[in-house]
Short mmCIF file of C-alpha atoms in Angstrom, two decimals:
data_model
loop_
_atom_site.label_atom_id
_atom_site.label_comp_id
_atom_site.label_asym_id
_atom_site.label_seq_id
_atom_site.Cartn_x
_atom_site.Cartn_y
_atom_site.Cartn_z
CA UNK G 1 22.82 -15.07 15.41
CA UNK G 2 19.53 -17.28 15.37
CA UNK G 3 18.40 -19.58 12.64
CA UNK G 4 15.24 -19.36 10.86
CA UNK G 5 14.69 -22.44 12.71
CA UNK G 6 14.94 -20.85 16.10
CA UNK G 7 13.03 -17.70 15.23
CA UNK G 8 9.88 -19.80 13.89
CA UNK G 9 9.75 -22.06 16.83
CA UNK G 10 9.07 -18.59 18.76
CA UNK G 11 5.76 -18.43 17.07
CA UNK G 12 3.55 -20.33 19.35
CA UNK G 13 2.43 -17.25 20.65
CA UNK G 14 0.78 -16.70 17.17
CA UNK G 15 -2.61 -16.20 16.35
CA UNK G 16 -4.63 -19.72 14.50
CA UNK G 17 -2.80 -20.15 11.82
CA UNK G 18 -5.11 -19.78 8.77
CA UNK G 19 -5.53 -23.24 8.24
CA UNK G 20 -8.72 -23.40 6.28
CA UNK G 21 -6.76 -21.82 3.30
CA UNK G 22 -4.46 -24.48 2.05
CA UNK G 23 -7.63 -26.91 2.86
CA UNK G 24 -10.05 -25.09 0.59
CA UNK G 25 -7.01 -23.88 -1.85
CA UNK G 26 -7.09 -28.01 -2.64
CA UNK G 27 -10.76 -28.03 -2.65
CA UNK G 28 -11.22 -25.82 -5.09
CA UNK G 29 -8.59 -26.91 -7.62
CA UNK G 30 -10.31 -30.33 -7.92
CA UNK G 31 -12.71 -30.21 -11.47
CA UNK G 32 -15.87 -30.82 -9.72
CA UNK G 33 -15.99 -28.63 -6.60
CA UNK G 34 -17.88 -30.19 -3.89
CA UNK G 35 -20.22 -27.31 -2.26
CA UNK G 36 -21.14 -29.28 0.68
CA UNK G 37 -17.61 -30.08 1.47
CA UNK G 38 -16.53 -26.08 1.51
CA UNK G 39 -19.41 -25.23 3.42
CA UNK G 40 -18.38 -27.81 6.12
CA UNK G 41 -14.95 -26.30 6.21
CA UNK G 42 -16.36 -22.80 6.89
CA UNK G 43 -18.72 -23.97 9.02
CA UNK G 44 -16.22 -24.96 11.43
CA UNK G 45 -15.48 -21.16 12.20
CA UNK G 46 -17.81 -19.09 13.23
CA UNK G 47 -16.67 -16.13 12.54
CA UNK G 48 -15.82 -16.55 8.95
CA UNK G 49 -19.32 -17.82 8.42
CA UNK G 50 -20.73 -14.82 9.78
CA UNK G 51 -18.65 -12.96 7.36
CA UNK G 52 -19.39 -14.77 4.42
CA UNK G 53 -23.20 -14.44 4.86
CA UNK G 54 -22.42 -10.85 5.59
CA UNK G 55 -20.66 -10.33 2.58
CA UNK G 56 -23.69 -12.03 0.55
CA UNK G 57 -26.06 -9.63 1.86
CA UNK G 58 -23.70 -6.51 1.21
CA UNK G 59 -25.60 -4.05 -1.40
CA UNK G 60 -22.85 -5.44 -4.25
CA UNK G 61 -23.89 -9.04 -3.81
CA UNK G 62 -27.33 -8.93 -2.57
CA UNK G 63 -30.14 -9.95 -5.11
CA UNK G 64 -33.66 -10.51 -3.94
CA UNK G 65 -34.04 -11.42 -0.44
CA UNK G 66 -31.56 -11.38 2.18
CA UNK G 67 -29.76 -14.91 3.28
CA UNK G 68 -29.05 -16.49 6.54
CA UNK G 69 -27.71 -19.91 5.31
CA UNK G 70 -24.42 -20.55 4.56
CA UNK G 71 -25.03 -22.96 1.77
CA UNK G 72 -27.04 -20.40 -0.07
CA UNK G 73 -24.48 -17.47 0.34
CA UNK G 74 -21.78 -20.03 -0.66
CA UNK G 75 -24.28 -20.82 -3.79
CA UNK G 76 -24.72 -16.73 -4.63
CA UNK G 77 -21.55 -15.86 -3.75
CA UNK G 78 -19.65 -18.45 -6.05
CA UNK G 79 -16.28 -20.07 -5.28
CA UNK G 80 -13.92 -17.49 -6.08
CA UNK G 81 -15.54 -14.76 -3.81
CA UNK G 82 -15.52 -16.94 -0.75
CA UNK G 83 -12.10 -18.51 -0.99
CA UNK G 84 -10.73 -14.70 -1.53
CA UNK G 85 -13.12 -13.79 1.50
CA UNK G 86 -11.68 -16.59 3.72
CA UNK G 87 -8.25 -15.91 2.59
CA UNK G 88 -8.38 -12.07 3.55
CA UNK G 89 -10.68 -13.24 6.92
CA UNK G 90 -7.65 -15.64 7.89
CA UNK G 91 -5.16 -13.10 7.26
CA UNK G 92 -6.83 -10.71 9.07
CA UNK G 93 -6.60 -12.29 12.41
CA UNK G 94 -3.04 -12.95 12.02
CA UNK G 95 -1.61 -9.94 10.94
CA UNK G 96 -3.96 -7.57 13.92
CA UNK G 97 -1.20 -7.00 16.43
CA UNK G 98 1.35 -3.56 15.79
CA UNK G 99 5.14 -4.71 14.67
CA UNK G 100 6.83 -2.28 16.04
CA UNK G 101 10.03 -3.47 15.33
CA UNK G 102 9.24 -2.39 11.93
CA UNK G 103 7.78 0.95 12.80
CA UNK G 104 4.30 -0.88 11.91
CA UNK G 105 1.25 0.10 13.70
CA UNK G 106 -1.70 -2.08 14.32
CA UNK G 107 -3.25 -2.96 10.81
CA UNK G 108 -0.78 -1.37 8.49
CA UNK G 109 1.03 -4.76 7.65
CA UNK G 110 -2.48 -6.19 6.40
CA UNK G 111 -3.07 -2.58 4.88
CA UNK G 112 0.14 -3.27 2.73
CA UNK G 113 -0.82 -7.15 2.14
CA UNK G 114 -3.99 -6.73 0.91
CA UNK G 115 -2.93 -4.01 -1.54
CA UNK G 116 -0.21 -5.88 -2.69
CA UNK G 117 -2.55 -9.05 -3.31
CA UNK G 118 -5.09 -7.48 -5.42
CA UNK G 119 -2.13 -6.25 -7.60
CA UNK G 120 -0.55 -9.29 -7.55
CA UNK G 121 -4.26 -10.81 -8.32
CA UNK G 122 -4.09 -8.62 -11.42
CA UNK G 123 -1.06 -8.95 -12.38
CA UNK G 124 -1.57 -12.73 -12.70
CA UNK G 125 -5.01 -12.34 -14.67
CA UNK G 126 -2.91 -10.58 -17.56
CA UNK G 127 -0.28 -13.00 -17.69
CA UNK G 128 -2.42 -15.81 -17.71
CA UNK G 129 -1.62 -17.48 -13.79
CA UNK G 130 -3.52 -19.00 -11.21
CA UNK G 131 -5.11 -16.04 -9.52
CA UNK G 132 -6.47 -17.30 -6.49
CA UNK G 133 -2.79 -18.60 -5.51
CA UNK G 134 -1.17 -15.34 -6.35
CA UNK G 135 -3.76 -13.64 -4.33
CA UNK G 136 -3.03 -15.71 -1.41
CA UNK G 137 0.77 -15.96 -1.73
CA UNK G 138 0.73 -12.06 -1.79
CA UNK G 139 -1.38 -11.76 1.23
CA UNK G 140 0.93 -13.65 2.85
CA UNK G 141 4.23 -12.32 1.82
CA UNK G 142 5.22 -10.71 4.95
CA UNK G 143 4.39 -12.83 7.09
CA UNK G 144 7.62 -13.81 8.41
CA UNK G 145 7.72 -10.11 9.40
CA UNK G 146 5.30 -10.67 12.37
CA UNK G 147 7.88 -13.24 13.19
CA UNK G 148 11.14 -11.03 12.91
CA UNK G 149 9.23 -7.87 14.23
CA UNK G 150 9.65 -8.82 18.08
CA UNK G 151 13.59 -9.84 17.34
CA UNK G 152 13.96 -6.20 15.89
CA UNK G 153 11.91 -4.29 18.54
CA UNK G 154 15.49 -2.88 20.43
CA UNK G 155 17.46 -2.69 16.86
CA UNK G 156 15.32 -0.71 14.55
CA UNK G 157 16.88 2.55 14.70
CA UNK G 158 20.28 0.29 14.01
CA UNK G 159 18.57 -1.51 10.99
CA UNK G 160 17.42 2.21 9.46
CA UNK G 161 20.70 3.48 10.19
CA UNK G 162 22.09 -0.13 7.84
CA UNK G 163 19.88 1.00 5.26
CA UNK G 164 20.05 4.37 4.96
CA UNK G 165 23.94 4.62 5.38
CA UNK G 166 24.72 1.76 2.65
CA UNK G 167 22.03 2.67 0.31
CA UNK G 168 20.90 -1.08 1.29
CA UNK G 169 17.79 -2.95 1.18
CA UNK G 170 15.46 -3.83 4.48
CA UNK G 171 15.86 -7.26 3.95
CA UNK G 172 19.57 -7.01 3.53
CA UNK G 173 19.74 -5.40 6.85
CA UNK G 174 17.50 -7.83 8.52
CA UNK G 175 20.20 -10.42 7.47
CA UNK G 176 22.96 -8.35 8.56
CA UNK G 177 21.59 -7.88 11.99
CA UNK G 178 20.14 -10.85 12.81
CA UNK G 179 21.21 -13.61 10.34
CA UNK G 180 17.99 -14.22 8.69
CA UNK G 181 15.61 -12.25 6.79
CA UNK G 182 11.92 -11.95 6.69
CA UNK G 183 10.93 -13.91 3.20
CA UNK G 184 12.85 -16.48 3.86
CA UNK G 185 11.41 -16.86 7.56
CA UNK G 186 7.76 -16.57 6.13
CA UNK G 187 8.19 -18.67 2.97
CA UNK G 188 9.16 -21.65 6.66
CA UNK G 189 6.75 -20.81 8.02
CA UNK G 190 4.20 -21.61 5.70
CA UNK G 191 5.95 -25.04 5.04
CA UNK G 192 5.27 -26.21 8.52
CA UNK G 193 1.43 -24.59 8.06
CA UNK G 194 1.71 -27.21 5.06
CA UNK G 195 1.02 -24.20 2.69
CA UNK G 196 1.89 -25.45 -1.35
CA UNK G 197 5.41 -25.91 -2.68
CA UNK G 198 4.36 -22.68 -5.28
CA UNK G 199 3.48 -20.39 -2.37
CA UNK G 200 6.19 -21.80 -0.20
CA UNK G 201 8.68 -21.12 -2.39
CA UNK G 202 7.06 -17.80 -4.16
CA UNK G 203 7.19 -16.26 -0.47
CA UNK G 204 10.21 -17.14 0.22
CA UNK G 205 12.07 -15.56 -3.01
CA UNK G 206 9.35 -12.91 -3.18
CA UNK G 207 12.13 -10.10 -3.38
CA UNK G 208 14.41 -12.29 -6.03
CA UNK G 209 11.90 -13.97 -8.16
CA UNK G 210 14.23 -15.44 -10.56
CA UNK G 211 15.60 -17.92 -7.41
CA UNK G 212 12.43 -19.04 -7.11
CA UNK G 213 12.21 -21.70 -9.78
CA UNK G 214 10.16 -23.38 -11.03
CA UNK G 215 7.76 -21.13 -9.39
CA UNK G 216 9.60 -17.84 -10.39
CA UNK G 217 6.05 -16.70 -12.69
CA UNK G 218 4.32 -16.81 -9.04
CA UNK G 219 7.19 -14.94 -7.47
CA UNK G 220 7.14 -12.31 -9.44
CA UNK G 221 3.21 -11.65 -9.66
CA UNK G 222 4.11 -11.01 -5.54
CA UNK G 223 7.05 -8.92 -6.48
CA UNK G 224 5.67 -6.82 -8.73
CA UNK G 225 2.28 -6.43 -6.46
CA UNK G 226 4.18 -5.69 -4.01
CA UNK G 227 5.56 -2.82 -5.98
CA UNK G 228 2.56 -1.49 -6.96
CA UNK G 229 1.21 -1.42 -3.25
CA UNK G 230 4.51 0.49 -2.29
CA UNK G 231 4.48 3.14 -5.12
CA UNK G 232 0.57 3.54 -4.16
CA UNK G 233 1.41 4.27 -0.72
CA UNK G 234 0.43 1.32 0.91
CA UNK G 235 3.47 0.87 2.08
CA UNK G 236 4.35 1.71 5.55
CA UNK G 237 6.91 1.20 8.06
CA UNK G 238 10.65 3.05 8.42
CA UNK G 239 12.35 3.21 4.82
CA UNK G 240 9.41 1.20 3.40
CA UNK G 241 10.78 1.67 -0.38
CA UNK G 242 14.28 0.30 0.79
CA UNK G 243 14.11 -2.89 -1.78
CA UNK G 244 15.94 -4.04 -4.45
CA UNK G 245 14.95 -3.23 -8.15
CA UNK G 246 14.53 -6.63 -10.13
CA UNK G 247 13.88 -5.64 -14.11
CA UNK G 248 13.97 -9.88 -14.40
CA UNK G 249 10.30 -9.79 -12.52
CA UNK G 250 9.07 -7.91 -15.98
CA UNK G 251 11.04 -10.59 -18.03
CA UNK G 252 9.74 -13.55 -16.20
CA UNK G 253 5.99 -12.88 -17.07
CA UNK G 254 7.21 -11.57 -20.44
CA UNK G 255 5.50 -7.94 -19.51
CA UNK G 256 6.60 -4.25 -21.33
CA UNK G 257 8.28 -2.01 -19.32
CA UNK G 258 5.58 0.57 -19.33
CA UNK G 259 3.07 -1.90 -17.78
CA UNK G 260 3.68 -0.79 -13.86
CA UNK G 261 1.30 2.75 -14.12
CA UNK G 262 -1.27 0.18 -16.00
CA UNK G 263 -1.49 -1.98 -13.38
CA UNK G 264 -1.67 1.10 -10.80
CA UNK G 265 -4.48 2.27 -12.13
CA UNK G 266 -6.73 -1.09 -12.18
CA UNK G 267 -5.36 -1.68 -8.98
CA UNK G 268 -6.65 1.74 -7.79
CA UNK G 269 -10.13 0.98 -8.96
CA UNK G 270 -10.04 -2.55 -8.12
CA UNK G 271 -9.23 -1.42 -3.94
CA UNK G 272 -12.18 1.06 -4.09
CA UNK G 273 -14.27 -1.94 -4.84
CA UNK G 274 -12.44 -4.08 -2.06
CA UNK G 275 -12.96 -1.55 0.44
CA UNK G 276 -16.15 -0.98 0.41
CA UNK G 277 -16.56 -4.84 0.82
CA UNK G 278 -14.42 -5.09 3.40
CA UNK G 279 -16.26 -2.43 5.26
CA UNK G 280 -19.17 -3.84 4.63
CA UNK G 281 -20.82 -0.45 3.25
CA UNK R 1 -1.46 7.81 10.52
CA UNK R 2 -3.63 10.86 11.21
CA UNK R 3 -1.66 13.94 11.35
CA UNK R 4 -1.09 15.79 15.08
CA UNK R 5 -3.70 18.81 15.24
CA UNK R 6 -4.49 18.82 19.07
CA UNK R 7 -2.18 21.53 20.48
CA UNK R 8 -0.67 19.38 23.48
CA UNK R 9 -1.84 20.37 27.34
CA UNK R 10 -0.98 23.22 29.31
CA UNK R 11 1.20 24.79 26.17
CA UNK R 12 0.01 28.30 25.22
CA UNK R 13 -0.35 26.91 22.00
CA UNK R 14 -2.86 30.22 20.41
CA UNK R 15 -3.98 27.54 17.56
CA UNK R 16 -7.34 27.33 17.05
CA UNK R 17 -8.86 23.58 16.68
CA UNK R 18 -8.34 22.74 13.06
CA UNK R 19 -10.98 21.26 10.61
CA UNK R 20 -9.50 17.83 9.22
CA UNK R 21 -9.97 17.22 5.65
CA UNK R 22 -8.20 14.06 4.05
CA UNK R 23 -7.24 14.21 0.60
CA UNK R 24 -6.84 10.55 -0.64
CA UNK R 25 -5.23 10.13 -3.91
CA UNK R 26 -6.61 11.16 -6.88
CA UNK R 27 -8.13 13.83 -5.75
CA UNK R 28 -7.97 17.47 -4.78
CA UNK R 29 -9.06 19.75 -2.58
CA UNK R 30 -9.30 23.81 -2.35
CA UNK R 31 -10.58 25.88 0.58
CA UNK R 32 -10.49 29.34 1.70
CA UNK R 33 -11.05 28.75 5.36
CA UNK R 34 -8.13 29.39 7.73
CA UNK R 35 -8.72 26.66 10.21
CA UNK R 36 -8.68 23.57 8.17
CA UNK R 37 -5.74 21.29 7.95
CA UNK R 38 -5.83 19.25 4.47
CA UNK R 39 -3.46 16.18 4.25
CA UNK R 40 -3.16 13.26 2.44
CA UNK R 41 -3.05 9.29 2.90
CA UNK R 42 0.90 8.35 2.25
CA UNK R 43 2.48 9.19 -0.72
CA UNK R 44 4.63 6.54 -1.79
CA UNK R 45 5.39 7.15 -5.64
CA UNK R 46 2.60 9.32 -6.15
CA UNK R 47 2.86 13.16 -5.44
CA UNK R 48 1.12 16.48 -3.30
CA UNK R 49 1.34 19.10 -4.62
CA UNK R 50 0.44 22.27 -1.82
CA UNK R 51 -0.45 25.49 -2.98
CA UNK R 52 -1.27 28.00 -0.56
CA UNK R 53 -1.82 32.33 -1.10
CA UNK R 54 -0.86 34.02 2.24
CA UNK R 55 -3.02 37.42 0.92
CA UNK R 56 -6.34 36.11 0.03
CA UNK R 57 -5.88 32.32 2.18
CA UNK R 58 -6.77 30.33 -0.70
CA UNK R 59 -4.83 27.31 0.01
CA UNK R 60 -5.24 23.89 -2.17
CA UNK R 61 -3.69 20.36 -2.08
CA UNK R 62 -3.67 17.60 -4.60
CA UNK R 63 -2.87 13.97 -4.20
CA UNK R 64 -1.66 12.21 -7.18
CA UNK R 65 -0.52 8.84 -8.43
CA UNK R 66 1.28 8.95 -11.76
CA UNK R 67 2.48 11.72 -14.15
CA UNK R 68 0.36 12.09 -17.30
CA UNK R 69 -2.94 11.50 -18.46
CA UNK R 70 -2.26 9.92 -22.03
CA UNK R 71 -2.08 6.42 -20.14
CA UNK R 72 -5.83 6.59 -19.77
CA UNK R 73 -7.37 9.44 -20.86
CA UNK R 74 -11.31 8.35 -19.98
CA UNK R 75 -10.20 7.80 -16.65
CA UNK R 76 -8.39 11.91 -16.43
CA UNK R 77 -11.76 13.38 -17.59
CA UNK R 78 -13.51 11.39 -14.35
CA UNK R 79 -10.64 11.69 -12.05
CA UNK R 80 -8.31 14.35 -13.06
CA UNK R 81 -6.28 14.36 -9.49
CA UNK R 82 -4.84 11.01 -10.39
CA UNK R 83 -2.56 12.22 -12.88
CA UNK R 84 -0.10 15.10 -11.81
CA UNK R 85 -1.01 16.99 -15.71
CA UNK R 86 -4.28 17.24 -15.32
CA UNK R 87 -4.43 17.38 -11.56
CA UNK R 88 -2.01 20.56 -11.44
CA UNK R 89 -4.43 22.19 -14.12
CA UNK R 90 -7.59 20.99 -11.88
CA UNK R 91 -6.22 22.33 -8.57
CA UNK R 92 -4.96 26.15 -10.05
CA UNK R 93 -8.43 26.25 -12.11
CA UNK R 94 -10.53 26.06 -8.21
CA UNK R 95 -7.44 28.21 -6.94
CA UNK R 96 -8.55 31.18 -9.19
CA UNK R 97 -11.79 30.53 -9.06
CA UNK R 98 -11.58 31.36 -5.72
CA UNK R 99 -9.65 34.18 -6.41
CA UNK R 100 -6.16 32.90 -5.83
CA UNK R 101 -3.70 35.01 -7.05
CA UNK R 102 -0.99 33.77 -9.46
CA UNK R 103 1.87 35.98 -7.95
CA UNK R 104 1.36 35.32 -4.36
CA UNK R 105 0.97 31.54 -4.97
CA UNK R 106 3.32 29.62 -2.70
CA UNK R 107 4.25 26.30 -3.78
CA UNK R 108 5.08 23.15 -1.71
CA UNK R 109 5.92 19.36 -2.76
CA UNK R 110 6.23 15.95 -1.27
CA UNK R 111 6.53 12.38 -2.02
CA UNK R 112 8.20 10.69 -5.65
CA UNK R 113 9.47 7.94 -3.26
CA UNK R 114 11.55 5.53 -5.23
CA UNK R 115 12.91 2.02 -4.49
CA UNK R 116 16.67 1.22 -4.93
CA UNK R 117 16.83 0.53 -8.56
CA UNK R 118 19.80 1.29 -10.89
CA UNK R 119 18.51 0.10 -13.75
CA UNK R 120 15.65 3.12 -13.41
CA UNK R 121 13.09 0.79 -15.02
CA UNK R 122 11.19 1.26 -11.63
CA UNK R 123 10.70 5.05 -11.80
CA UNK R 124 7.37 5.99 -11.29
CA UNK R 125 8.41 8.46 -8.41
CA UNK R 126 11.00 9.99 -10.67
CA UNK R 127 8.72 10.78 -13.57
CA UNK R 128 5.78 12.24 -11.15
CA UNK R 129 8.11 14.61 -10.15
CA UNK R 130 9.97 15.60 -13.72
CA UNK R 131 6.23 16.09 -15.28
CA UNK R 132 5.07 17.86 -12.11
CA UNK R 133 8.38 20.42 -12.75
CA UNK R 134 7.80 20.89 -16.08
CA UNK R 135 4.29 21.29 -15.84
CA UNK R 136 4.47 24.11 -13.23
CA UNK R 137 7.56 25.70 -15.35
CA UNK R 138 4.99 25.88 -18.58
CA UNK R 139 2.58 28.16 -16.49
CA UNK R 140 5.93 30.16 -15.31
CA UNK R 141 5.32 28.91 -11.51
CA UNK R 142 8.27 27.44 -9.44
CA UNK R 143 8.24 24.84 -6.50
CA UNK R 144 8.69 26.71 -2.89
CA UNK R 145 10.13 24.05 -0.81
CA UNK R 146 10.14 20.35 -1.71
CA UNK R 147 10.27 16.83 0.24
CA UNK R 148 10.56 14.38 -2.23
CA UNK R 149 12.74 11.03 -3.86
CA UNK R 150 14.50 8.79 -1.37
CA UNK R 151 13.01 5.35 -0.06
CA UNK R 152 10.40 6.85 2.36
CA UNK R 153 6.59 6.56 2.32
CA UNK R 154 5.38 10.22 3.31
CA UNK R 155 2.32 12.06 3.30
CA UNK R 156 2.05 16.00 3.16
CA UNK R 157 0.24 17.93 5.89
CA UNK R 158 -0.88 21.52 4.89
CA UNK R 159 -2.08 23.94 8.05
CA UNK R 160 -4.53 26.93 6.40
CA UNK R 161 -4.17 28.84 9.84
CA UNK R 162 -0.62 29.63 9.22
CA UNK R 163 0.48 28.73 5.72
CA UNK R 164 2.32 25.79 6.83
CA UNK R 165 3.40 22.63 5.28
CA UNK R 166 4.35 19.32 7.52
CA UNK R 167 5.79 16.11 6.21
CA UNK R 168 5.26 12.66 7.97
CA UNK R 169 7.33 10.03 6.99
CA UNK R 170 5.09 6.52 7.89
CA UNK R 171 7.12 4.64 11.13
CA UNK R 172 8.10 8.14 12.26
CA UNK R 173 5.59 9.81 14.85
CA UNK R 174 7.27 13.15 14.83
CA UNK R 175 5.88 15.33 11.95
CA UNK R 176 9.12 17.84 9.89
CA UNK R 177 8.14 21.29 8.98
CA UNK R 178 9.04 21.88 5.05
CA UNK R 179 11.35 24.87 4.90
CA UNK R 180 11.69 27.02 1.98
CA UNK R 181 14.58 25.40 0.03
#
C-alpha cells in the first residue's frame, strides 16, 4: 500500500497544472479588480487568450463589431465569464488523456466535471455561496482520479467486483485496494498547486461534506452537483452511481428535500447554454 | 459512447447499414423506417422508454429525466420528453399517428440508476420508474423487458431492422441484448 504522498509525487508526468486559476481566483476577490492585471495573467498563455477573444466574438456575446484585443474582450466579456472560461480552459488540458483504470475514455472525466460544476454553480447561487469557487472546486473534484487511474489500470475488474459484491462505494474500494482514495488524493494535490484552504478541503471531503468543516457549505454544493451530473447521465465510468447517499449535504445548505429535480432542470437548460459556448457555435 | 452498428469484417452479418439517430434527453423520437438505429446519450437517473410494433414497424424511443410534469409545467408544454408523464403520452400520440397499433405494441425499458442511499431521500431513479409503471398501467399497456435500478450509467439502443433492444452500460464496450423478462 502507497501513501497519498507517494501516489502524487507520480504526477510529474501531468499536464501544466492550471496555475492561472488560484492567481486570478485572488484577483478577482479583491474590491477593485484590476483589468490590466488579469489581462497580463491571460496574456501569458496563448491559448487561453485565443479562447477568450473567441468566446467574445461567439453569436451569444458578440455586440457590434468583432474584437481582436484581449483587453476589450476582457472589458465585454466581464469578470465572471472569463475566470469561468479560464477555469474550464485549464481544466480542459488536464483532464484530455482516457483513465482507463476507471473505465473512462478520453474526455468523459471533464464531461462529468463540467456538468457537475454548473450544478454545483447553481446550487451555490440559491443558497447564497461564492459561485465562482464552487464552480471551480467542482471542476476539479476528480482530479485525484487522473492520479489513481494509472494505479488501477490492472485492478479494475477487482475494484467492480469490491463494489458490486459488498454493495460498496467506488471510493471505498479505491481505499480497500490501494490504501488511498481519489478525493482525498485530489483535495493534495491541489494543496501543493497552492489551490485555497475552501477548495482544498471541499475536494477533499467532497463525498462526506459534513468532515469538511468549516468549509462543509462548499463541500456540499460539489456533492450535491455532483449528484445532479450523475442522475443526468453525465456520469460515466464502471458502477458510476456506486456512492454513498449523504441526506446531511441537504441539511448543510438548509435545502428541502424535493429540491434535487429543481436543480436538474436549471441545470439542463443551463448545459445547453454551456455547450453551445464551448463549441463555439 | 456511440453504439456498435458496423457489422464486423468478413462475418455474414445480412444487416443492412443502419441510419443513426441520437435521442438526447428530453426528447423523443418515432420512425417507421426499418434501418435506423435510435439510442440515447446515458441514462443515469433518467429513463427510455422503447416502443416498437413488429406488424406495421413503427418503432419510437423517448429519453427522459424526471417523473412528472407538475414540477414545471411551462417547461412540459415546450419539452414534454423531459418528464416520463408527458413524454409517455407524447411518444404513443406520434406512435398512432403513424399508425402504431396498441395491441402489437412491444414495450422495452432502461435506466432509473440509483446511488447507494438507504435513507431513499436520493431517489430520482426510483420514482422515474414507479410513475413510468403506473403511467403505462393507466393506458392498460405493460413493460416487455426492462434494464433498470442498480448503480450503472446506461443508455438504451433500439435496432428498427429487427425489433431489437441493446443496453450499454458506460466503461463496458460490449453492448447486452434486453430479453423479454
Amino acid at each position: 500500500m502507497q501513501t497519498i504522498d507517494s501516489y502524487v509525487d507520480k504526477m510529474r508526468a501531468l499536464p501544466p497544472v492550471p496555475r492561472i486559476v488560484p492567481q486570478l481566483m485572488h484577483l478577482l476577490q479583491e474590491t477593485d479588480v484590476d483589468s490590466s492585471r488579469v489581462v497580463k495573467l491571460i496574456s501569458f498563455d496563448p491559448a487561453l487568450t485565443a479562447g477568450v477573444i473567441r468566446l467574445c466574438n461567439t453569436a451569444y456575446f458578440a455586440a457590434g463589431s468583432p474584437t481582436v484585443d484581449l483587453q476589450d474582450a476582457v472589458t465585454r466579456l466581464g469578470f465572471q465569464q472569463v475566470y469561468r472560461l479560464v477555469a474550464v480552459a485549464s481544466g480542459a488540458k488536464l483532464f484530455s488523456q482516457s483513465q482507463a483504470g476507471y473505465g473512462l475514455e478520453p474526455g468523459e472525466l471533464w464531461k462529468h466535471s463540467i456538468a457537475s460544476a454548473v450544478a454545483a454553480q447553481l446550487v451555490a447561487r440559491k443558497v447564497g455561496e461564492n459561485e465562482n469557487l464552487v464552480f471551480t472546486a467542482t471542476l476539479l473534484h476528480d482530479v485525484g482520479k487522473i492520479v489513481l487511474a494509472s494505479a488501477l489500470e490492472g485492478i479494475y475488474v477487482k475494484l467492480l467486483r469490491e463494489t458490486e459484491a459488498n454493495q460498496g462505494s467506488l471510493m471505498e474500494a479505491e481505499k480497500k485496494l490501494l490504501g488511498v482514495q481519489h478525493a482525498e488524493v485530489g483535495g493534495n494535490l491541489l494543496k501543493r498547486w497552492k489551490f485555497p484552504p475552501s477548495i482544498v478541503s471541499a475536494v477533499w471531503f467532497h463525498h462526506n461534506p459534513q468532515s469538511a468543516i468549516p468549509h462543509h457549505r462548499v463541500a456540499s454544493c460539489i456533492y450535491l452537483g455532483n449528484m445532479v451530473a450523475h442522475f443526468m447521465g453525465h456520469g460515466f465510468g464502471h458502477q458510476a452511481l456506486a456512492q454513498r447517499g449523504r441526506t446531511e449535504a441537504m441539511t448543510i445548505l438548509n435545502l428541502p428535500p424535493d429540491s434535487l429535480p429543481q436543480f436538474m432542470i436549471e441545470t439542463f437548460e443551463q448545459l445547453r447554454l454551456v455547450e453551445s459556448l464551448i463549441s463555439g457555435k | 459512447m456511440k453504439p456498435n452498428i458496423v457489422p464486423e469484417e468478413n462475418s455474414f452479418d445480412p444487416r443492412p447499414t443502419l441510419r443513426p439517430i441520437l435521442v438526447p434527453m428530453g426528447t423523443f423520437a418515432v420512425v417507421r423506417e426499418e434501418n435506423t438505429l435510435l439510442y440515447t446519450s446515458p441514462l443515469g437517473a433518467g429513463i427510455a422508454v422503447a416502443i416498437y410494433d413488429p406488424v406495421t414497424k413503427v418503432a419510437g424511443l423517448l429519453h427522459s429525466m424526471l417523473p412528472d410534469s407538475r414540477i414545471n409545467r411551462g417547461l412540459a408544454k415546450a419539452r414534454p420528453g423531459l418528464f416520463l408523464e408527458t413524454g409517455v403520452t407524447g411518444l404513443l400520440e406520434e406512435a398512432f399517428r403513424l399508425k402504431a397499433q396498441k395491441e402489437n405494441l412491444v414495450i422495452y425499458v432502461a435506466g432509473g440508476a440509483l446511488i447507494l442511499d438507504p435513507s431513499a431521500y436520493f431517489n430520482v431513479g426510483l420514482r422515474n420508474y414507479e410513475i413510468l409503471k403506473s403511467t403505462l398501467a393507466e393506458r392498460g399497456l405493460a413493460i416487455h423487458a426492462e434494464d433498470v435500478g442498480g448503480q450503472v450509467n446506461r443508455s438504451l439502443h433500439l435496432n428498427t431492422a429487427r425489433g431489437e433492444v441493446r443496453t450499454q452500460i458506460t466503461g463496458q464496450p460490449e453492448e447486452q441484448l434486453l430479453c423479454k423478462r
